[in-house]
Amino acid sequence: EAHTPLLAPLLLLLGSALAVLTVPLALWGHAKFGRHRRRLSIESEKVALASTTGSKSIAASPGLRGTLLPAIASTEEREAFDLLCTLGQEHLFEAWPPGDSEGPAKCRLLQQAYGLHTGYPGGLPAYLAKAKQLLRASAAGDNPFEGYVPTLADSEALDWSSPEFEQREVEGLEQIPSTAFVLVAGGLGERLGYKGIKLALPIDATTGIPYLELYCRWIQALGDRCGCTPPLVLMTSDQTHAMTEELLQRSDWFGLEEGQVRLLKQEPVAALANSHADLCTSPSDPYTLLTKPHGHGDVHGLLYSSGVAKEWASQGKKWMVFLQDTNSMSFRAVPSLLGVSAANAFALNFCCVPRKPKQEVGVVARLTAPDRPEMTCNVEYNEPDPL
């Protein structure tokens, strides 16, 4: 990993829980921020992989490769075939006809597999090894924070009607010229019974204003008030990219300048068929691997690899505000959150609402253990009680 020490803090706003997070730009070079419980070294993954796939490997059989692969297969596609066999994914080829039959379709699947391999840190070996570890832990009911004791994290409580809140807002507005915004927008509204992107959902039944318009109007208003043009990046996915772009263009960018908004597309990851981490193909096309958008945490690595974080740092940006796709209340807290972060020189800052005991929402807590480093992080709602 290339470590680029960019010397400024950032602000992240995770809106579904009205949570705000700040991280130092120096961490972008690692692209693993916030994944303490899921980190695996690539070397250990390779060892685990070798111990579980050796007996199933058929990559060393040139006869089988010659039987199934078409003559038109490229070097990359042949590498992908060998890799999938080494990883115990030979079930993908069980129904393949021999030789050149269905050659273009076979190459299409292998090219897709090669893209999934090169698009993930550590490739498919790391992805599948990590998936198997997490699936085993889930099946066993393991708590990733076993041994830690949760306590309340240090915090600054603000009441919206207090003079302190208003003072933090004033201080935060001074930071807007040094602020950039990022909106994670990789999801559809399927669970809400909506067929389009969630950003196109109306914030209420009265105005019908979509979430994306609300966010753009807020950014425009903050920029007008502070005499600046805050940049906005939207992280999309294969499912949402075209619809998001069309909505912005059709709506004339909701008042923002075209160059003020940038779309970065999140690459998909392979879907898994079962707890053994077998890859799967589409029910309607056996030569297409099923894929899904990865988690929102991809945004950190994407901003780093695309050069956007470095570009913003060179422009003097000190803060980044991360927004969830459907939280219409989040912007009301942004100025005061920036003010709190600046006043305290925070490297990491969550903004939360109080959680009632047993309430099924995540909780930001300080976790301590005698033989492990202290952490302040979000803990899923079902994890604190066992501790």
Short mmCIF file of C-alpha atoms in Angstrom, two decimals, residues 23-164:
data_model
loop_
_atom_site.label_atom_id
_atom_site.label_comp_id
_atom_site.label_asym_id
_atom_site.label_seq_id
_atom_site.Cartn_x
_atom_site.Cartn_y
_atom_site.Cartn_z
CA VAL A 23 -10.80 10.81 9.68
CA PRO A 24 -7.38 12.23 8.86
CA LEU A 25 -6.51 12.36 5.18
CA ALA A 26 -3.27 10.54 6.00
CA LEU A 27 -5.36 7.37 6.41
CA TRP A 28 -6.56 7.35 2.82
CA GLY A 29 -3.37 5.60 1.71
CA HIS A 30 -4.34 2.59 3.76
CA ALA A 31 -7.87 2.21 2.31
CA LYS A 32 -8.73 -0.09 5.21
CA PHE A 33 -10.00 2.45 7.73
CA GLY A 34 -12.78 1.25 9.99
CA ARG A 35 -12.40 -2.45 9.19
CA HIS A 36 -10.59 -3.58 12.40
CA ARG A 37 -12.69 -6.67 12.90
CA ARG A 38 -12.47 -7.78 9.27
CA ARG A 39 -8.79 -7.30 8.53
CA LEU A 40 -6.89 -10.30 7.29
CA SER A 41 -3.37 -10.37 5.97
CA ILE A 42 -3.13 -11.49 2.38
CA GLU A 43 -0.49 -14.05 3.37
CA SER A 44 -2.75 -15.68 5.97
CA GLU A 45 -5.54 -15.78 3.41
CA LYS A 46 -3.25 -17.57 0.96
CA VAL A 47 -2.36 -20.14 3.61
CA ALA A 48 -6.02 -20.72 4.47
CA LEU A 49 -6.82 -20.97 0.78
CA ALA A 50 -4.11 -23.53 0.12
CA SER A 51 -5.36 -25.70 2.95
CA THR A 52 -8.94 -25.78 1.67
CA THR A 53 -8.63 -25.97 -2.09
CA GLY A 54 -5.68 -28.21 -2.84
CA SER A 55 -7.67 -31.42 -3.25
CA LYS A 56 -10.24 -29.74 -5.48
CA SER A 57 -7.84 -27.99 -7.83
CA ILE A 58 -8.08 -29.02 -11.46
CA ALA A 59 -5.96 -26.19 -12.85
CA ALA A 60 -2.99 -28.51 -13.26
CA SER A 61 -4.90 -30.66 -15.72
CA PRO A 62 -4.06 -29.40 -19.22
CA GLY A 63 -6.35 -32.05 -20.66
CA LEU A 64 -9.43 -30.66 -18.96
CA ARG A 65 -8.47 -27.10 -19.84
CA GLY A 66 -8.01 -28.18 -23.45
CA THR A 67 -11.36 -29.95 -23.40
CA LEU A 68 -13.41 -27.06 -22.09
CA LEU A 69 -11.66 -23.86 -23.17
CA PRO A 70 -12.35 -22.52 -26.68
CA ALA A 71 -9.46 -21.73 -28.94
CA ILE A 72 -10.40 -18.04 -28.95
CA ALA A 73 -9.79 -17.70 -25.19
CA SER A 74 -7.30 -14.95 -24.40
CA THR A 75 -4.42 -15.21 -21.95
CA GLU A 76 -6.46 -13.37 -19.30
CA GLU A 77 -9.41 -15.72 -19.79
CA ARG A 78 -7.17 -18.78 -19.48
CA GLU A 79 -5.70 -17.34 -16.28
CA ALA A 80 -9.21 -16.77 -14.96
CA PHE A 81 -10.13 -20.40 -15.73
CA ASP A 82 -7.10 -21.71 -13.86
CA LEU A 83 -7.74 -19.37 -10.94
CA LEU A 84 -11.38 -20.41 -10.57
CA CYS A 85 -10.38 -24.08 -10.61
CA THR A 86 -7.67 -23.45 -8.01
CA LEU A 87 -10.24 -21.73 -5.80
CA GLY A 88 -12.57 -24.72 -5.92
CA GLN A 89 -15.08 -23.04 -8.24
CA GLU A 90 -15.03 -25.74 -10.93
CA HIS A 91 -18.79 -26.24 -10.49
CA LEU A 92 -19.15 -23.21 -12.77
CA PHE A 93 -17.92 -25.36 -15.68
CA GLU A 94 -19.86 -28.57 -15.00
CA ALA A 95 -22.47 -27.90 -17.68
CA TRP A 96 -20.06 -26.47 -20.25
CA PRO A 97 -20.08 -28.18 -23.64
CA PRO A 98 -16.65 -29.24 -24.93
CA GLY A 99 -14.27 -27.30 -27.13
CA ASP A 100 -15.32 -24.28 -29.13
CA SER A 101 -19.02 -24.77 -28.54
CA GLU A 102 -20.43 -21.64 -26.83
CA GLY A 103 -16.97 -20.12 -27.14
CA PRO A 104 -17.94 -16.41 -26.95
CA ALA A 105 -20.21 -17.05 -23.97
CA LYS A 106 -17.49 -18.96 -22.13
CA CYS A 107 -15.03 -16.13 -22.75
CA ARG A 108 -17.57 -13.63 -21.46
CA LEU A 109 -17.83 -15.40 -18.09
CA LEU A 110 -14.06 -15.76 -17.79
CA GLN A 111 -13.50 -12.11 -18.68
CA GLN A 112 -16.05 -11.13 -16.03
CA ALA A 113 -14.25 -13.32 -13.48
CA TYR A 114 -10.93 -11.72 -14.42
CA GLY A 115 -12.42 -8.28 -13.85
CA LEU A 116 -13.78 -9.27 -10.42
CA HIS A 117 -10.33 -10.64 -9.57
CA THR A 118 -8.38 -7.53 -10.57
CA GLY A 119 -10.96 -5.15 -9.11
CA TYR A 120 -10.69 -6.37 -5.51
CA PRO A 121 -7.66 -5.82 -3.22
CA GLY A 122 -5.92 -9.17 -3.07
CA GLY A 123 -8.08 -10.55 -5.86
CA LEU A 124 -10.60 -13.38 -5.69
CA PRO A 125 -8.38 -15.43 -3.31
CA ALA A 126 -8.57 -12.68 -0.69
CA TYR A 127 -12.28 -12.06 -1.32
CA LEU A 128 -13.27 -15.73 -0.95
CA ALA A 129 -10.97 -16.35 2.02
CA LYS A 130 -12.45 -13.37 3.84
CA ALA A 131 -15.99 -14.46 2.92
CA LYS A 132 -15.39 -17.97 4.26
CA GLN A 133 -13.99 -16.63 7.52
CA LEU A 134 -16.96 -14.31 8.03
CA LEU A 135 -19.45 -17.03 7.09
CA ARG A 136 -17.86 -19.46 9.56
CA ALA A 137 -17.92 -16.83 12.29
CA SER A 138 -21.56 -16.03 11.55
CA ALA A 139 -22.57 -19.69 11.62
CA ALA A 140 -20.77 -20.16 14.94
CA GLY A 141 -22.38 -17.05 16.41
CA ASP A 142 -18.99 -15.49 17.12
CA ASN A 143 -18.97 -11.97 18.52
CA PRO A 144 -16.15 -9.98 16.85
CA PHE A 145 -15.79 -7.91 20.02
CA GLU A 146 -15.52 -10.85 22.43
CA GLY A 147 -13.32 -9.84 25.36
CA TYR A 148 -14.00 -6.12 24.99
CA VAL A 149 -15.94 -4.07 27.54
CA PRO A 150 -18.14 -1.30 26.09
CA THR A 151 -18.42 2.09 27.77
CA LEU A 152 -19.70 5.48 26.65
CA ALA A 153 -17.26 7.32 24.41
CA ASP A 154 -16.13 10.87 25.11
CA SER A 155 -18.69 13.21 23.63
CA GLU A 156 -19.94 16.76 23.41
CA ALA A 157 -23.70 16.99 23.85
CA LEU A 158 -25.46 19.78 21.97
CA ASP A 159 -29.10 20.81 22.35
CA TRP A 160 -30.45 22.41 19.19
CA SER A 161 -31.94 25.34 21.11
CA SER A 162 -28.83 26.14 23.14
CA PRO A 163 -26.43 29.06 22.58
CA GLU A 164 -23.63 26.46 22.31
#
